[in-house]
Each structure stands twice: as C-alpha cells, then as structure tokens.
C-alpha cells in the first residue's frame, strides 16, 4: 500500500491489521503479557523478536506502531521503547564497546549529555569527543581509528542549530562508523535523516509523534540488521519495552502527525517572524527564518516545513524573564515539547543545561514549543506579556 499512497493516507491506514474475530474497525489494545506457544515440539527462541511469546519480546500494539512508523518514514525496520532516553540507550548499548570512541554533538538532550560525559566513559571505558556538529570540519577532525559512532541531534535541543547530516554521514562511513541522528525536534515528517544517509534515526515519541502530551515513548529506525541487534539487546534483554496501551495511544497520535507538523510549522514561522520584529526580543532562532545561521542548510535537509521549535531571548534582567513567564496566559511554562498546547521553558544563565555555544545563548534564553493554537492568539499572548513587562 505504502508505495502508491500519500503521507496522510499512510498515517491513517499504515500498520493497522484487520480484525477478523469481531470485525472492529479500530485497532484493539491487546493487554496480554503472554501468548500461546507451540506444544508440538517446535523450538522456541526465548530471546527472539520474530514471534509472539511474551510482551517484552514482541507485542501486537508494538507491531502496529512500528509498522506505521516504517510506512511513514520508509525505514526498513523500527524498535520502540518506553521513553526517548530508553531508545537512545537502545543504540548506545549495542553499538559501543569498551575502548571504542564516539563523537557527540555538544548540543544534545541532557540525558545524552550525561551518559557521554559520565556513565559511558566511567563505567564502560568508552572514549568520547564532544564537538560543535554544526561545524562539519570539527566532526571530521575528531575522528580516530577506533571511532564507531557519531551521534548528532538536529535541529539541536535546545538551540535549533542544524548539522549537515549528508556530509557527516560520509565522514562516518569513511571511518567505518555509524551515524545516529536524534531528530526529535524535527518530528518525523519535516526531515527524514535515514534518507539523508544516517544509519539510525531516533525520536522521543513523547514529543511530536504522540503529540498529545499523554504518553512517553521512543523509537529507533534503520536497517533490519541494525534494528535486530537493538531489539534483541536493548529491548528484550535490557527490557525498556513500551506497554501495549502506550503503543496504542502513540499510534493514535501518529494518525494526525502529517497534518500537525504542517500546522506547527506554519504557526511557528508566523510567531518567529513576530518575535524577530519585536523590540522586546534580544535574538530569535528558528530554522525557517532567513536570519537563522544555518537556514540554507535547513532548506536543503527539511521538507519546506521547519517544525515548531523556536529559541529566543528577551532584553531585560532575570526578574523580567520570570515576570514574562508569569504574564503568559495561553503558553505554559513546562519542560516537554511537540504537544498540541504551546509550552515554553526558560534556561537562566546559571542553568547547567545551558549549551556552551553559541555565545548568544550564554545570557539565558527560552525554548518555545509552538502548539496548535491560532498564531494570532499566541502572538497576542506574547505581546500582552511584553507590554506588562514594559518591554515594548
Ligand atoms: C525529550 C527528548 C529526549 C528524551 O525523550 P523522553 O521521551 O523524555 O525520554 C531525547 N532527545 C530529545 C531531542 C528530546 O527532546
């Protein structure tokens, strides 16, 4: 079906199995931990992921969600996990051995950062080089004979910096390493790293893929030979499996993801243009703005939709920033992103989450996830808060 149908049709029908028992149109939730196994002496592969034995090896709602994700992205295979962080460790554990070297984006999710700064080097003797991956030359310069993995995030959380996936894939493959890309900020439609040369694509499904702020989840997409290892090692034996109910919730969210990404992108561009024009704003980065430092690269990698993530800052001291958050009525101060409602988080200049570069971020800034409210209403909310803080 996927070969001939368009994206929104695939999002509706992809992965869904016909229910021949009761004729249900909606995909049922299979809340079962066990499945009947053969009693005829057929050998059972207890760690296997190719048949239904036990819900940690494979379960029906997981299969539906995996197949829908593969259909939408063109990935050969997919493994899903209980959170985005479980999906990330789901690649770091199978593909890094002690003594291997990994090159990591300096701007990346806080758990990824901590894993590579502390746990993987200290507990597992993995060598690590952090680089500014928006500068392809510094990625190239970091390669060593034992480099096995380059892991980047693009757009980067929280800056929205864009890394050149195609060139970095070439660097990885010349070095005999894998390239994994955490594309959570882009969502699954605006950009497909696998089609740009990445070996593994990761999303926190908690964000755009589910989109409704009611479930955690993570996925890894890639070639079957790689995903087989991810499933056997990280899913079955480390055990970060997603529950059937949460897989069902996320598959339901995924149905509308093409429409949502188009709307998030359009609304965010309007809001970013408003911020760019406002005298209250010290800087704004949004990959769809001509003024974004990697806008040309974003144009080349993204499908003319730039997702809903903006980073920006106000003029004014710490107290003004707190007052601004307090004045917002529609936009909530909360940590997640990619939900239907707009969420904003403030990193003050002393935050240990502050990226080390670029300089413009050093004074503190906001990470703003533009939701599906009307752009006019979001702009009114921002403008009203600017006025209350005497910023305009
Ligand atoms: C949120 C996030 C994660 C972690 O996902 P969880 O579902 O919260 O575990 C990883 N990477 C990026 C870029 C994220 O934004």
mmCIF file of C-alpha atoms and ligand atoms in Angstrom:
data_model
loop_
_atom_site.group_PDB
_atom_site.id
_atom_site.type_symbol
_atom_site.label_atom_id
_atom_site.label_comp_id
_atom_site.label_asym_id
_atom_site.label_seq_id
_atom_site.Cartn_x
_atom_site.Cartn_y
_atom_site.Cartn_z
ATOM 1 C CA UNK A 1 0.000 0.000 0.000
ATOM 2 C CA UNK A 2 2.729 2.454 1.051
ATOM 3 C CA UNK A 3 4.284 2.537 -2.412
ATOM 4 C CA UNK A 4 1.357 4.263 -4.044
ATOM 5 C CA UNK A 5 -0.347 6.227 -1.265
ATOM 6 C CA UNK A 6 0.348 9.709 0.041
ATOM 7 C CA UNK A 7 1.578 10.539 3.548
ATOM 8 C CA UNK A 8 -1.696 11.340 5.318
ATOM 9 C CA UNK A 9 -3.344 8.160 3.931
ATOM 10 C CA UNK A 10 -0.401 6.098 5.172
ATOM 11 C CA UNK A 11 -0.677 7.768 8.588
ATOM 12 C CA UNK A 12 -4.320 6.671 8.798
ATOM 13 C CA UNK A 13 -4.034 3.117 7.443
ATOM 14 C CA UNK A 14 -0.363 2.090 7.848
ATOM 15 C CA UNK A 15 0.319 -0.830 10.196
ATOM 16 C CA UNK A 16 -3.339 -1.488 11.057
ATOM 17 C CA UNK A 17 -4.405 -5.179 10.994
ATOM 18 C CA UNK A 18 -7.910 -6.241 10.028
ATOM 19 C CA UNK A 19 -9.764 -7.681 12.997
ATOM 20 C CA UNK A 20 -11.332 -10.894 11.691
ATOM 21 C CA UNK A 21 -12.517 -12.039 15.132
ATOM 22 C CA UNK A 22 -15.019 -9.281 15.869
ATOM 23 C CA UNK A 23 -14.771 -7.001 12.826
ATOM 24 C CA UNK A 24 -13.633 -3.961 14.854
ATOM 25 C CA UNK A 25 -12.549 -1.063 12.627
ATOM 26 C CA UNK A 26 -10.425 0.500 15.352
ATOM 27 C CA UNK A 27 -7.243 -1.355 16.262
ATOM 28 C CA UNK A 28 -7.910 -3.153 19.572
ATOM 29 C CA UNK A 29 -5.498 -2.940 22.518
ATOM 30 C CA UNK A 30 -4.014 -6.341 23.306
ATOM 31 C CA UNK A 31 -3.452 -6.171 27.047
ATOM 32 C CA UNK A 32 -1.782 -9.532 27.389
ATOM 33 C CA UNK A 33 1.670 -10.355 28.730
ATOM 34 C CA UNK A 34 1.631 -13.939 27.397
ATOM 35 C CA UNK A 35 0.879 -15.563 24.067
ATOM 36 C CA UNK A 36 0.254 -19.293 23.453
ATOM 37 C CA UNK A 37 3.431 -21.029 22.373
ATOM 38 C CA UNK A 38 3.557 -24.202 20.266
ATOM 39 C CA UNK A 39 3.140 -27.538 22.066
ATOM 40 C CA UNK A 40 4.204 -29.629 19.090
ATOM 41 C CA UNK A 41 7.917 -29.549 19.886
ATOM 42 C CA UNK A 42 8.739 -26.603 17.566
ATOM 43 C CA UNK A 43 11.871 -24.995 19.097
ATOM 44 C CA UNK A 44 11.159 -21.739 20.943
ATOM 45 C CA UNK A 45 13.635 -18.840 20.669
ATOM 46 C CA UNK A 46 13.184 -17.384 24.149
ATOM 47 C CA UNK A 47 15.047 -14.136 23.323
ATOM 48 C CA UNK A 48 13.530 -13.928 19.836
ATOM 49 C CA UNK A 49 11.591 -10.958 18.477
ATOM 50 C CA UNK A 50 10.038 -12.639 15.443
ATOM 51 C CA UNK A 51 7.121 -14.368 17.129
ATOM 52 C CA UNK A 52 4.688 -13.629 19.935
ATOM 53 C CA UNK A 53 5.830 -15.344 23.121
ATOM 54 C CA UNK A 54 5.910 -12.722 25.839
ATOM 55 C CA UNK A 55 5.103 -8.994 25.604
ATOM 56 C CA UNK A 56 8.752 -7.963 26.125
ATOM 57 C CA UNK A 57 9.855 -9.905 23.024
ATOM 58 C CA UNK A 58 7.097 -8.577 20.816
ATOM 59 C CA UNK A 59 3.521 -7.465 21.271
ATOM 60 C CA UNK A 60 0.720 -6.667 18.893
ATOM 61 C CA UNK A 61 0.278 -2.944 19.553
ATOM 62 C CA UNK A 62 4.053 -2.516 19.333
ATOM 63 C CA UNK A 63 3.971 -4.189 15.883
ATOM 64 C CA UNK A 64 1.202 -1.866 14.655
ATOM 65 C CA UNK A 65 3.082 1.248 15.806
ATOM 66 C CA UNK A 66 6.396 0.019 14.358
ATOM 67 C CA UNK A 67 4.822 -0.718 11.001
ATOM 68 C CA UNK A 68 3.074 2.661 10.877
ATOM 69 C CA UNK A 69 6.398 4.411 11.626
ATOM 70 C CA UNK A 70 8.210 2.390 8.932
ATOM 71 C CA UNK A 71 5.465 3.109 6.412
ATOM 72 C CA UNK A 72 5.663 6.863 7.125
ATOM 73 C CA UNK A 73 9.463 7.188 7.047
ATOM 74 C CA UNK A 74 10.411 4.474 4.554
ATOM 75 C CA UNK A 75 12.590 2.822 7.242
ATOM 76 C CA UNK A 76 13.245 -0.893 6.815
ATOM 77 C CA UNK A 77 12.633 -1.626 10.485
ATOM 78 C CA UNK A 78 11.902 0.025 13.802
ATOM 79 C CA UNK A 79 12.258 -0.689 17.520
ATOM 80 C CA UNK A 80 10.140 1.117 20.090
ATOM 81 C CA UNK A 81 10.879 1.805 23.729
ATOM 82 C CA UNK A 82 9.251 3.093 26.894
ATOM 83 C CA UNK A 83 10.868 6.555 26.531
ATOM 84 C CA UNK A 84 13.102 8.542 24.216
ATOM 85 C CA UNK A 85 16.009 8.029 26.602
ATOM 86 C CA UNK A 86 15.450 4.234 26.542
ATOM 87 C CA UNK A 87 15.581 4.432 22.707
ATOM 88 C CA UNK A 88 18.889 6.346 22.903
ATOM 89 C CA UNK A 89 20.476 3.848 25.290
ATOM 90 C CA UNK A 90 18.965 1.253 22.933
ATOM 91 C CA UNK A 91 21.599 2.287 20.372
ATOM 92 C CA UNK A 92 24.476 3.227 22.677
ATOM 93 C CA UNK A 93 24.457 -0.186 24.439
ATOM 94 C CA UNK A 94 24.512 -2.417 21.317
ATOM 95 C CA UNK A 95 26.845 -0.321 19.157
ATOM 96 C CA UNK A 96 29.529 0.840 21.604
ATOM 97 C CA UNK A 97 32.049 -1.458 23.291
ATOM 98 C CA UNK A 98 34.664 -0.510 25.844
ATOM 99 C CA UNK A 99 37.669 1.038 24.094
ATOM 100 C CA UNK A 100 35.505 2.416 21.255
ATOM 101 C CA UNK A 101 35.399 6.122 20.515
ATOM 102 C CA UNK A 102 32.229 8.157 19.952
ATOM 103 C CA UNK A 103 31.796 11.690 18.560
ATOM 104 C CA UNK A 104 28.811 13.524 20.048
ATOM 105 C CA UNK A 105 27.049 16.845 19.375
ATOM 106 C CA UNK A 106 27.877 19.292 22.122
ATOM 107 C CA UNK A 107 24.256 20.492 21.897
ATOM 108 C CA UNK A 108 22.149 17.483 22.820
ATOM 109 C CA UNK A 109 19.489 16.237 25.187
ATOM 110 C CA UNK A 110 20.524 16.379 28.853
ATOM 111 C CA UNK A 111 20.435 12.596 29.408
ATOM 112 C CA UNK A 112 22.558 12.000 26.271
ATOM 113 C CA UNK A 113 24.980 14.595 27.534
ATOM 114 C CA UNK A 114 25.293 12.965 30.951
ATOM 115 C CA UNK A 115 25.599 9.452 29.506
ATOM 116 C CA UNK A 116 28.564 10.540 27.382
ATOM 117 C CA UNK A 117 30.179 12.864 29.916
ATOM 118 C CA UNK A 118 29.971 10.438 32.802
ATOM 119 C CA UNK A 119 28.434 6.969 32.649
ATOM 120 C CA UNK A 120 29.728 5.599 29.340
ATOM 121 C CA UNK A 121 33.352 6.750 29.894
ATOM 122 C CA UNK A 122 33.477 5.959 33.632
ATOM 123 C CA UNK A 123 31.576 2.680 33.727
ATOM 124 C CA UNK A 124 32.264 1.288 30.243
ATOM 125 C CA UNK A 125 35.552 2.962 29.159
ATOM 126 C CA UNK A 126 34.038 4.486 26.039
ATOM 127 C CA UNK A 127 36.187 7.352 24.689
ATOM 128 C CA UNK A 128 34.168 10.461 23.836
ATOM 129 C CA UNK A 129 34.771 13.696 21.939
ATOM 130 C CA UNK A 130 32.135 16.426 22.125
ATOM 131 C CA UNK A 131 32.038 18.663 19.049
ATOM 132 C CA UNK A 132 30.044 21.531 17.616
ATOM 133 C CA UNK A 133 28.377 19.343 14.983
ATOM 134 C CA UNK A 134 27.051 22.400 13.104
ATOM 135 C CA UNK A 135 30.711 22.798 12.109
ATOM 136 C CA UNK A 136 31.328 19.766 9.860
ATOM 137 C CA UNK A 137 35.122 20.284 9.931
ATOM 138 C CA UNK A 138 35.237 19.833 13.686
ATOM 139 C CA UNK A 139 33.381 16.497 13.300
ATOM 140 C CA UNK A 140 35.953 15.399 10.711
ATOM 141 C CA UNK A 141 38.839 16.476 12.940
ATOM 142 C CA UNK A 142 37.505 14.440 15.877
ATOM 143 C CA UNK A 143 37.625 11.073 14.070
ATOM 144 C CA UNK A 144 40.061 8.473 15.498
ATOM 145 C CA UNK A 145 40.937 4.972 14.263
ATOM 146 C CA UNK A 146 38.567 3.497 16.904
ATOM 147 C CA UNK A 147 35.595 5.830 16.185
ATOM 148 C CA UNK A 148 32.491 3.601 15.972
ATOM 149 C CA UNK A 149 29.618 6.058 16.372
ATOM 150 C CA UNK A 150 28.832 9.683 15.536
ATOM 151 C CA UNK A 151 25.701 10.833 17.330
ATOM 152 C CA UNK A 152 24.158 14.187 16.479
ATOM 153 C CA UNK A 153 20.936 15.975 17.168
ATOM 154 C CA UNK A 154 19.392 18.148 14.503
ATOM 155 C CA UNK A 155 17.762 20.564 14.977
ATOM 156 C CA UNK A 156 19.668 20.610 18.262
ATOM 157 C CA UNK A 157 17.782 20.740 21.553
ATOM 158 C CA UNK A 158 17.627 23.490 22.759
ATOM 159 C CA UNK A 159 19.357 25.807 20.272
ATOM 160 C CA UNK A 160 17.757 24.649 16.939
ATOM 161 C CA UNK A 161 21.256 24.561 15.364
ATOM 162 C CA UNK A 162 21.341 22.463 12.164
ATOM 163 C CA UNK A 163 24.068 19.909 11.383
ATOM 164 C CA UNK A 164 24.867 18.740 7.862
ATOM 165 C CA UNK A 165 23.586 15.155 8.031
ATOM 166 C CA UNK A 166 24.717 14.262 4.482
ATOM 167 C CA UNK A 167 28.340 15.346 4.943
ATOM 168 C CA UNK A 168 28.562 13.861 8.438
ATOM 169 C CA UNK A 169 27.179 10.528 7.139
ATOM 170 C CA UNK A 170 30.017 10.495 4.612
ATOM 171 C CA UNK A 171 32.586 11.182 7.344
ATOM 172 C CA UNK A 172 31.117 8.373 9.493
ATOM 173 C CA UNK A 173 31.073 5.843 6.673
ATOM 174 C CA UNK A 174 34.627 6.653 5.563
ATOM 175 C CA UNK A 175 35.706 5.980 9.153
ATOM 176 C CA UNK A 176 33.741 2.710 9.379
ATOM 177 C CA UNK A 177 31.423 4.269 11.975
ATOM 178 C CA UNK A 178 27.647 4.558 12.242
ATOM 179 C CA UNK A 179 25.801 7.879 12.210
ATOM 180 C CA UNK A 180 22.808 8.164 14.534
ATOM 181 C CA UNK A 181 20.587 11.240 14.443
ATOM 182 C CA UNK A 182 18.182 12.268 17.187
ATOM 183 C CA UNK A 183 15.550 14.061 15.077
ATOM 184 C CA UNK A 184 13.020 14.656 17.864
ATOM 185 C CA UNK A 185 12.986 18.447 17.283
ATOM 186 C CA UNK A 186 12.139 17.992 13.579
ATOM 187 C CA UNK A 187 9.361 15.456 14.107
ATOM 188 C CA UNK A 188 9.043 12.520 11.706
ATOM 189 C CA UNK A 189 7.753 14.371 8.631
ATOM 190 C CA UNK A 190 9.712 17.625 8.302
ATOM 191 C CA UNK A 191 13.010 15.768 7.836
ATOM 192 C CA UNK A 192 13.983 12.086 7.396
ATOM 193 C CA UNK A 193 17.642 11.564 8.416
ATOM 194 C CA UNK A 194 17.610 7.986 7.044
ATOM 195 C CA UNK A 195 17.021 9.413 3.575
ATOM 196 C CA UNK A 196 19.993 11.762 4.076
ATOM 197 C CA UNK A 197 22.486 8.987 4.854
ATOM 198 C CA UNK A 198 22.031 8.393 8.599
ATOM 199 C CA UNK A 199 22.168 4.755 9.735
ATOM 200 C CA UNK A 200 19.886 5.207 12.737
ATOM 201 C CA UNK A 201 17.135 7.762 13.350
ATOM 202 C CA UNK A 202 15.830 8.324 16.874
ATOM 203 C CA UNK A 203 12.744 10.144 18.087
ATOM 204 C CA UNK A 204 11.400 10.764 21.523
ATOM 205 C CA UNK A 205 7.824 9.779 20.614
ATOM 206 C CA UNK A 206 6.764 11.632 23.761
ATOM 207 C CA UNK A 207 7.044 14.766 21.624
ATOM 208 C CA UNK A 208 5.646 15.237 18.077
ATOM 209 C CA UNK A 209 4.910 11.581 17.219
ATOM 210 C CA UNK A 210 2.416 11.179 20.056
ATOM 211 C CA UNK A 211 1.776 14.901 20.157
ATOM 212 C CA UNK A 212 -0.898 14.892 22.843
ATOM 213 C CA UNK A 213 1.225 15.022 25.977
ATOM 214 C CA UNK A 214 -0.192 11.833 27.489
ATOM 215 C CA UNK A 215 2.494 9.185 26.986
ATOM 216 C CA UNK A 216 6.260 8.749 26.972
ATOM 217 C CA UNK A 217 7.886 6.643 24.248
ATOM 218 C CA UNK A 218 10.914 6.423 21.945
ATOM 219 C CA UNK A 219 11.756 4.821 18.605
ATOM 220 C CA UNK A 220 14.845 3.810 16.643
ATOM 221 C CA UNK A 221 14.520 3.465 12.864
ATOM 222 C CA UNK A 222 17.036 1.911 10.465
ATOM 223 C CA UNK A 223 18.168 -1.132 8.506
ATOM 224 C CA UNK A 224 16.878 -4.516 9.689
ATOM 225 C CA UNK A 225 20.352 -5.893 10.546
ATOM 226 C CA UNK A 226 20.915 -2.978 12.961
ATOM 227 C CA UNK A 227 17.395 -2.941 14.399
ATOM 228 C CA UNK A 228 17.576 -6.714 15.044
ATOM 229 C CA UNK A 229 20.510 -6.033 17.399
ATOM 230 C CA UNK A 230 18.716 -3.104 19.032
ATOM 231 C CA UNK A 231 15.659 -5.285 19.676
ATOM 232 C CA UNK A 232 17.488 -8.311 20.990
ATOM 233 C CA UNK A 233 19.994 -6.485 23.202
ATOM 234 C CA UNK A 234 18.241 -3.329 24.328
ATOM 235 C CA UNK A 235 14.579 -4.284 24.178
ATOM 236 C CA UNK A 236 14.386 -7.957 25.163
ATOM 237 C CA UNK A 237 17.437 -8.149 27.438
ATOM 238 C CA UNK A 238 17.749 -4.611 28.879
ATOM 239 C CA UNK A 239 13.968 -4.503 28.915
ATOM 240 C CA UNK A 240 12.834 -0.932 28.114
ATOM 241 C CA UNK A 241 9.700 -2.122 26.302
ATOM 242 C CA UNK A 242 6.699 0.142 25.670
ATOM 243 C CA UNK A 243 3.374 -1.089 27.080
ATOM 244 C CA UNK A 244 0.568 -2.085 24.649
ATOM 245 C CA UNK A 245 -1.637 0.714 25.980
ATOM 246 C CA UNK A 246 1.006 3.412 25.432
ATOM 247 C CA UNK A 247 1.815 1.980 21.988
ATOM 248 C CA UNK A 248 -1.887 2.257 21.159
ATOM 249 C CA UNK A 249 -2.041 5.886 22.397
ATOM 250 C CA UNK A 250 1.026 6.822 20.334
ATOM 251 C CA UNK A 251 -0.283 5.020 17.211
ATOM 252 C CA UNK A 252 -3.457 7.086 17.597
ATOM 253 C CA UNK A 253 -1.398 10.288 17.851
ATOM 254 C CA UNK A 254 0.628 9.311 14.798
ATOM 255 C CA UNK A 255 -2.516 9.253 12.637
ATOM 256 C CA UNK A 256 -2.564 13.067 12.525
ATOM 257 C CA UNK A 257 1.193 13.723 12.510
ATOM 258 C CA UNK A 258 1.471 14.949 8.875
ATOM 259 C CA UNK A 259 -1.347 17.469 9.436
ATOM 260 C CA UNK A 260 0.030 18.515 12.809
ATOM 261 C CA UNK A 261 3.590 19.013 11.534
ATOM 262 C CA UNK A 262 2.306 21.209 8.679
ATOM 263 C CA UNK A 263 0.317 23.340 11.134
ATOM 264 C CA UNK A 264 3.069 23.512 13.800
ATOM 265 C CA UNK A 265 5.480 24.649 11.061
ATOM 266 C CA UNK A 266 3.186 27.302 9.653
ATOM 267 C CA UNK A 267 2.203 28.717 13.064
ATOM 268 C CA UNK A 268 5.809 28.689 14.318
ATOM 269 C CA UNK A 269 7.026 30.609 11.253
ATOM 270 C CA UNK A 270 4.401 33.317 11.884
ATOM 271 C CA UNK A 271 5.271 33.513 15.572
ATOM 272 C CA UNK A 272 9.017 33.570 14.834
ATOM 273 C CA UNK A 273 8.501 36.451 12.361
ATOM 274 C CA UNK A 274 6.592 38.350 15.048
ATOM 275 C CA UNK A 275 9.400 37.761 17.574
ATOM 276 C CA UNK A 276 12.016 38.844 15.042
ATOM 277 C CA UNK A 277 10.222 42.179 14.559
ATOM 278 C CA UNK A 278 9.615 42.880 18.262
ATOM 279 C CA UNK A 279 11.897 45.371 20.067
ATOM 280 C CA UNK A 280 11.439 43.224 23.222
ATOM 281 C CA UNK A 281 13.467 40.373 21.712
ATOM 282 C CA UNK A 282 17.262 40.072 22.038
ATOM 283 C CA UNK A 283 17.546 37.240 19.493
ATOM 284 C CA UNK A 284 15.419 34.554 17.840
ATOM 285 C CA UNK A 285 16.500 31.314 16.156
ATOM 286 C CA UNK A 286 14.027 29.347 14.040
ATOM 287 C CA UNK A 287 15.330 27.184 11.148
ATOM 288 C CA UNK A 288 12.622 28.557 8.822
ATOM 289 C CA UNK A 289 13.736 32.201 9.288
ATOM 290 C CA UNK A 290 16.161 33.565 6.697
ATOM 291 C CA UNK A 291 18.147 35.004 9.629
ATOM 292 C CA UNK A 292 18.820 31.552 11.203
ATOM 293 C CA UNK A 293 22.584 30.905 10.874
ATOM 294 C CA UNK A 294 22.013 27.567 9.103
ATOM 295 C CA UNK A 295 18.835 28.463 7.194
ATOM 296 C CA UNK A 296 20.262 27.403 3.809
ATOM 297 C CA UNK A 297 21.236 24.017 5.228
ATOM 298 C CA UNK A 298 17.819 23.645 6.894
ATOM 299 C CA UNK A 299 16.236 24.313 3.489
ATOM 300 C CA UNK A 300 18.316 21.552 1.953
ATOM 301 C CA UNK A 301 17.571 18.970 4.678
ATOM 302 C CA UNK A 302 13.990 19.752 5.697
ATOM 303 C CA UNK A 303 10.902 19.398 3.549
ATOM 304 C CA UNK A 304 9.910 23.036 3.466
ATOM 305 C CA UNK A 305 8.436 22.598 6.955
ATOM 306 C CA UNK A 306 10.634 23.566 9.877
ATOM 307 C CA UNK A 307 8.700 22.106 12.827
ATOM 308 C CA UNK A 308 7.511 24.095 15.839
ATOM 309 C CA UNK A 309 10.634 24.748 17.938
ATOM 310 C CA UNK A 310 11.963 28.286 18.485
ATOM 311 C CA UNK A 311 14.703 29.550 20.759
ATOM 312 C CA UNK A 312 14.722 33.227 21.678
ATOM 313 C CA UNK A 313 15.543 35.664 24.440
ATOM 314 C CA UNK A 314 14.208 38.953 25.770
ATOM 315 C CA UNK A 315 16.053 42.118 26.633
ATOM 316 C CA UNK A 316 15.975 42.558 30.398
ATOM 317 C CA UNK A 317 17.191 41.026 33.631
ATOM 318 C CA UNK A 318 16.316 37.739 35.313
ATOM 319 C CA UNK A 319 13.333 39.270 37.093
ATOM 320 C CA UNK A 320 11.835 40.463 33.781
ATOM 321 C CA UNK A 321 12.178 36.939 32.415
ATOM 322 C CA UNK A 322 10.314 35.481 35.394
ATOM 323 C CA UNK A 323 7.618 38.131 35.157
ATOM 324 C CA UNK A 324 7.198 37.400 31.439
ATOM 325 C CA UNK A 325 6.558 33.690 32.184
ATOM 326 C CA UNK A 326 4.052 34.699 34.818
ATOM 327 C CA UNK A 327 2.164 37.012 32.418
ATOM 328 C CA UNK A 328 1.665 34.355 29.722
ATOM 329 C CA UNK A 329 -1.897 33.011 29.755
ATOM 330 C CA UNK A 330 -2.079 30.503 26.852
ATOM 331 C CA UNK A 331 1.539 29.389 26.843
ATOM 332 C CA UNK A 332 2.547 27.175 29.798
ATOM 333 C CA UNK A 333 5.946 27.030 31.496
ATOM 334 C CA UNK A 334 6.665 23.276 31.176
ATOM 335 C CA UNK A 335 9.520 21.040 30.054
ATOM 336 C CA UNK A 336 8.148 18.887 27.249
ATOM 337 C CA UNK A 337 7.642 19.870 23.603
ATOM 338 C CA UNK A 338 5.772 18.889 20.453
ATOM 339 C CA UNK A 339 2.363 18.861 22.150
ATOM 340 C CA UNK A 340 -0.876 20.383 20.868
ATOM 341 C CA UNK A 341 -0.589 23.122 23.511
ATOM 342 C CA UNK A 342 2.248 25.659 23.455
ATOM 343 C CA UNK A 343 4.947 25.082 26.061
ATOM 344 C CA UNK A 344 7.882 27.259 26.993
ATOM 345 C CA UNK A 345 10.863 26.629 29.226
ATOM 346 C CA UNK A 346 13.401 29.140 30.499
ATOM 347 C CA UNK A 347 17.098 28.347 30.878
ATOM 348 C CA UNK A 348 18.652 31.037 33.045
ATOM 349 C CA UNK A 349 22.306 31.908 32.675
ATOM 350 C CA UNK A 350 23.303 29.688 35.602
ATOM 351 C CA UNK A 351 21.443 26.626 34.320
ATOM 352 C CA UNK A 352 23.605 23.536 33.920
ATOM 353 C CA UNK A 353 21.510 22.821 30.796
ATOM 354 C CA UNK A 354 22.868 25.903 29.009
ATOM 355 C CA UNK A 355 24.744 24.917 25.824
ATOM 356 C CA UNK A 356 28.388 26.013 25.743
ATOM 357 C CA UNK A 357 27.904 27.805 22.453
ATOM 358 C CA UNK A 358 26.989 29.840 20.564
ATOM 359 C CA UNK A 359 27.801 32.904 22.658
ATOM 360 C CA UNK A 360 24.335 34.373 22.083
ATOM 361 C CA UNK A 361 22.820 31.670 24.347
ATOM 362 C CA UNK A 362 25.130 32.399 27.295
ATOM 363 C CA UNK A 363 22.903 35.036 28.886
ATOM 364 C CA UNK A 364 19.998 32.575 29.147
ATOM 365 C CA UNK A 365 17.061 32.046 26.777
ATOM 366 C CA UNK A 366 13.654 30.460 26.201
ATOM 367 C CA UNK A 367 12.937 27.212 24.373
ATOM 368 C CA UNK A 368 9.480 27.623 22.907
ATOM 369 C CA UNK A 369 7.398 24.736 21.540
ATOM 370 C CA UNK A 370 4.719 26.336 19.373
ATOM 371 C CA UNK A 371 1.481 24.347 19.686
ATOM 372 C CA UNK A 372 -1.632 24.174 17.531
ATOM 373 C CA UNK A 373 -3.375 27.291 18.836
ATOM 374 C CA UNK A 374 -4.020 30.002 16.240
ATOM 375 C CA UNK A 375 -0.935 32.104 15.550
ATOM 376 C CA UNK A 376 -2.907 35.332 16.206
ATOM 377 C CA UNK A 377 -3.784 34.181 19.721
ATOM 378 C CA UNK A 378 -0.215 33.143 20.526
ATOM 379 C CA UNK A 379 1.105 36.472 19.231
ATOM 380 C CA UNK A 380 -1.497 38.310 21.373
ATOM 381 C CA UNK A 381 -0.386 36.323 24.428
ATOM 382 C CA UNK A 382 3.288 37.217 23.803
ATOM 383 C CA UNK A 383 2.540 40.855 23.004
ATOM 384 C CA UNK A 384 0.411 41.261 26.130
ATOM 385 C CA UNK A 385 3.219 39.772 28.270
ATOM 386 C CA UNK A 386 5.798 42.091 26.631
ATOM 387 C CA UNK A 387 3.586 45.083 27.417
ATOM 388 C CA UNK A 388 3.028 44.025 31.032
ATOM 389 C CA UNK A 389 6.809 43.769 31.446
ATOM 390 C CA UNK A 390 7.303 47.253 29.880
ATOM 391 C CA UNK A 391 9.401 45.684 27.129
ATOM 392 C CA UNK A 392 7.503 47.401 24.294
HETATM 393 C C1 LIG B 1 12.717 14.757 25.125
HETATM 394 C C2 LIG B 1 13.892 14.380 24.325
HETATM 395 C C3 LIG B 1 14.541 13.162 24.546
HETATM 396 C C4 LIG B 1 14.131 12.222 25.655
HETATM 397 O O1 LIG B 1 12.878 11.671 25.469
HETATM 398 P P1 LIG B 1 11.978 11.108 26.684
HETATM 399 O O2 LIG B 1 10.798 10.560 25.963
HETATM 400 O O3 LIG B 1 11.677 12.260 27.582
HETATM 401 O O4 LIG B 1 12.775 10.055 27.368
HETATM 402 C C5 LIG B 1 15.615 12.841 23.745
HETATM 403 N N1 LIG B 1 16.040 13.682 22.782
HETATM 404 C C6 LIG B 1 15.463 14.866 22.551
HETATM 405 C C7 LIG B 1 15.984 15.751 21.477
HETATM 406 C C8 LIG B 1 14.355 15.260 23.316
HETATM 407 O O5 LIG B 1 13.787 16.459 23.100
#
